Coordinates of C-alpha atoms in Angstrom, one line a residue:
X1 CA 0.0 0.0 0.0
X2 CA 1.4 3.4 -0.9
X3 CA 0.2 7.0 -1.6
X4 CA 3.1 7.6 -4.0
X5 CA 3.3 7.3 -7.7
X6 CA 4.1 4.0 -9.4
X7 CA 7.7 3.1 -10.4
X8 CA 6.9 3.8 -14.0
X9 CA 6.4 7.5 -13.3
X10 CA 9.0 9.7 -15.0
X11 CA 11.5 11.8 -12.9
X12 CA 12.5 15.3 -14.0
X13 CA 15.0 17.9 -12.9
X14 CA 12.1 19.8 -11.2
X15 CA 11.4 16.6 -9.2
X16 CA 15.0 16.6 -8.0
X17 CA 14.9 20.2 -7.1
X18 CA 11.6 19.7 -5.2
X19 CA 13.3 16.8 -3.3
X20 CA 16.2 19.0 -2.4
X21 CA 13.8 21.5 -0.8
X22 CA 12.0 18.7 1.0
X23 CA 15.2 17.1 2.6
X24 CA 16.8 20.5 3.4
X25 CA 17.6 20.7 7.1
X26 CA 17.0 16.9 7.5
X27 CA 19.6 15.4 5.3
X28 CA 23.2 16.7 5.4
X29 CA 24.6 18.8 2.5
X30 CA 27.7 16.7 2.2
X31 CA 31.1 18.2 1.5
X32 CA 32.9 18.2 -1.9
X33 CA 36.6 17.4 -1.5
X34 CA 39.7 17.7 -3.8
X35 CA 43.0 15.8 -3.9
X36 CA 46.1 16.9 -5.8
X37 CA 47.3 13.3 -5.7
X38 CA 44.0 12.1 -7.2
X39 CA 44.1 14.8 -9.9
X40 CA 47.6 13.7 -10.9
X41 CA 46.7 10.1 -11.0
X42 CA 43.6 10.7 -13.2
X43 CA 45.0 13.6 -15.2
X44 CA 42.0 15.7 -14.5
X45 CA 40.4 17.9 -11.9
X46 CA 38.4 15.6 -9.7
X47 CA 35.6 16.6 -7.3
X48 CA 34.5 14.0 -4.8
X49 CA 31.0 14.2 -3.3
X50 CA 31.4 12.7 0.2
X51 CA 28.2 10.9 0.8
X52 CA 29.9 8.8 3.4
X53 CA 29.2 11.8 5.6
X54 CA 25.5 11.6 4.9
X55 CA 23.1 10.4 7.7
X56 CA 23.3 6.6 8.0
X57 CA 26.6 6.9 6.2
X58 CA 25.2 6.7 2.7
X59 CA 23.2 8.6 0.0
X60 CA 20.2 6.3 0.7
X61 CA 18.8 8.6 3.3
X62 CA 18.1 11.2 0.6
X63 CA 15.6 9.1 -1.3
X64 CA 14.1 7.3 1.7
X65 CA 13.3 10.6 3.4
X66 CA 12.0 12.2 0.2
X67 CA 9.6 9.3 -0.4
X68 CA 8.5 8.9 3.2
X69 CA 7.9 12.6 3.8
X70 CA 5.3 12.6 0.9
X71 CA 3.0 10.0 2.5
X72 CA -0.3 11.2 3.9
X73 CA -0.9 11.6 7.6
X74 CA -3.1 8.5 7.5
X75 CA -0.4 6.4 5.9
X76 CA 2.3 7.7 8.2
X77 CA 0.1 6.7 11.1
X78 CA 0.0 3.1 9.8
X79 CA 3.8 3.0 9.1
X80 CA 6.3 2.1 6.5
X81 CA 7.8 -1.1 5.2
X82 CA 11.0 -1.7 3.2
X83 CA 13.4 -4.5 2.2
X84 CA 17.1 -4.1 2.3
X85 CA 20.3 -5.8 3.5
X86 CA 21.8 -2.6 4.9
X87 CA 21.9 1.1 3.9
X88 CA 18.3 1.5 2.6
X89 CA 17.1 -0.4 5.7
X90 CA 18.8 2.2 8.0
X91 CA 17.7 5.1 5.8
X92 CA 14.0 4.1 5.9
X93 CA 14.2 3.4 9.7
X94 CA 15.7 6.8 10.3
X95 CA 13.3 8.6 8.0
X96 CA 10.4 6.9 9.8
X97 CA 11.7 8.0 13.1
X98 CA 12.2 11.6 11.9
X99 CA 8.5 11.6 10.7
X100 CA 7.2 10.1 13.9
X101 CA 6.1 6.8 12.6
X102 CA 7.3 3.1 12.7
X103 CA 9.1 1.0 10.1
X104 CA 9.2 -2.7 9.5
X105 CA 12.3 -3.8 7.5
X106 CA 12.7 -7.1 5.7
X107 CA 16.4 -8.1 6.0
X108 CA 18.4 -11.3 5.2
X109 CA 19.2 -13.5 8.1
X110 CA 22.9 -13.1 7.4
X111 CA 22.9 -9.3 7.3
X112 CA 26.0 -8.0 9.0
X113 CA 25.4 -7.5 12.7
X114 CA 26.5 -3.8 12.6
X115 CA 23.8 -3.0 9.9
X116 CA 21.1 -4.9 11.6
X117 CA 21.8 -3.3 15.0
X118 CA 22.0 0.1 13.4
X119 CA 18.6 -0.4 11.8
X120 CA 17.1 -1.6 15.0
X121 CA 18.7 1.3 16.8
X122 CA 16.7 3.7 14.7
X123 CA 13.6 2.0 16.1
X124 CA 12.6 -0.3 13.3
X125 CA 11.1 -3.8 13.6
X126 CA 13.2 -6.3 11.7
X127 CA 11.7 -9.3 9.9
X128 CA 14.4 -11.7 8.6
X129 CA 14.3 -14.2 5.7
X130 CA 16.7 -16.7 4.0
X131 CA 18.2 -14.9 1.0
X132 CA 18.8 -18.2 -0.7
X133 CA 15.2 -19.4 -0.6
X134 CA 13.1 -16.3 0.0
X135 CA 12.1 -13.5 -2.3
X136 CA 12.5 -10.2 -0.5
X137 CA 10.2 -8.3 -2.8
X138 CA 7.4 -10.8 -2.4
X139 CA 7.9 -10.9 1.4
X140 CA 8.0 -7.1 1.6
X141 CA 4.9 -6.6 -0.6
X142 CA 2.9 -9.3 1.4
X143 CA 3.9 -7.8 4.7
X144 CA 3.0 -4.3 3.6
X145 CA -0.4 -5.4 2.3
X146 CA -1.1 -7.5 5.4
X147 CA -0.3 -4.6 7.8
X148 CA -1.4 -1.7 5.7
X149 CA 2.1 -0.2 5.5
X150 CA 3.5 2.0 2.8
X151 CA 6.3 0.1 1.0
X152 CA 9.3 2.1 0.0
X153 CA 11.6 0.1 -2.3
X154 CA 15.4 0.7 -2.4
X155 CA 15.6 2.2 -5.9
X156 CA 12.7 1.5 -8.2
X157 CA 10.5 4.4 -7.1
X158 CA 10.3 8.0 -8.6
X159 CA 10.6 9.7 -5.2
X160 CA 13.5 7.6 -4.2
X161 CA 15.3 8.3 -7.5
X162 CA 14.6 12.1 -7.2
X163 CA 15.9 12.1 -3.7
X164 CA 19.1 10.3 -4.7
X165 CA 19.6 12.8 -7.5
X166 CA 19.9 15.6 -5.0
X167 CA 23.5 14.5 -4.4
X168 CA 24.5 15.3 -8.0
X169 CA 22.4 18.5 -7.9
X170 CA 24.4 19.7 -4.9
X171 CA 27.7 18.8 -6.5
X172 CA 27.0 20.7 -9.7
X173 CA 25.7 23.7 -7.7
X174 CA 29.0 23.8 -5.9
X175 CA 31.4 23.0 -8.8
X176 CA 29.7 24.5 -11.8
X177 CA 30.5 23.1 -15.2
X178 CA 31.7 19.5 -15.3
X179 CA 32.7 17.3 -18.2
X180 CA 31.8 14.0 -16.6
X181 CA 29.9 12.6 -13.7
X182 CA 31.0 9.2 -12.4
X183 CA 28.4 7.4 -10.4
X184 CA 28.4 4.0 -8.5
X185 CA 25.8 1.6 -9.8
X186 CA 24.0 -1.0 -7.6
X187 CA 20.3 -1.0 -7.9
X188 CA 20.3 2.0 -10.2
X189 CA 18.5 4.6 -8.1
X190 CA 21.6 6.8 -7.6
X191 CA 22.6 6.9 -11.2
X192 CA 19.1 7.4 -12.5
X193 CA 18.7 10.4 -10.2
X194 CA 22.2 11.7 -10.9
X195 CA 21.7 11.5 -14.6
X196 CA 18.4 13.3 -14.3
X197 CA 19.9 16.1 -12.4
X198 CA 23.2 16.2 -14.3
X199 CA 21.8 16.1 -17.8
X200 CA 19.1 18.5 -16.8
X201 CA 21.6 21.1 -15.7
X202 CA 24.4 20.3 -18.1
X203 CA 23.0 18.7 -21.3
X204 CA 26.5 17.9 -22.7
X205 CA 27.5 16.1 -19.4
X206 CA 28.9 12.6 -19.8
X207 CA 27.4 10.3 -17.2
X208 CA 29.5 7.2 -16.4
X209 CA 28.2 4.3 -14.3
X210 CA 30.7 2.2 -12.3
X211 CA 29.9 -1.2 -11.0
X212 CA 31.7 -3.2 -8.3

């Protein structure tokens, strides 16, 4: 159950700008650092957006809070659900706490203890499953439907994508013209939001995805 648009909804630069206003004062505006050693190794001027200094230690809080903050008062009263093995779990748990509601997070049984404890520390209820035999999406959707919770997925949601794009928006606001934007790729929410913001501001910008 959710009051937010379907995952197929398009995301625009205006959506990212709107998300930036919504998370202002809640999410950190993270620093942009430089390194002469890194510049020399790469042969270019490199600007590093330090999302490791974001709340929960990752960019995930941007999208989680943007999505959660758009829920109706009635939906917030019922609570939020999510599925994640770590960073999104913590982000949704913290967003729920900031908004005065509860969160139920579906996590693998073998989730690192530190991430599980951090998620619980933000006040979330944790429901575990076997990642080798269970389907986290199906489990999360069933749990949300059964309890009447709003389900916030880790990346395939327009408000999550718009929230993640605020990192690139802040970067370009600080640096100005860039030739390329290099973005880590996991589920795809960060690069989708970053490309939306980056190409919207700088149409000639080259966006490069980097996978582990």
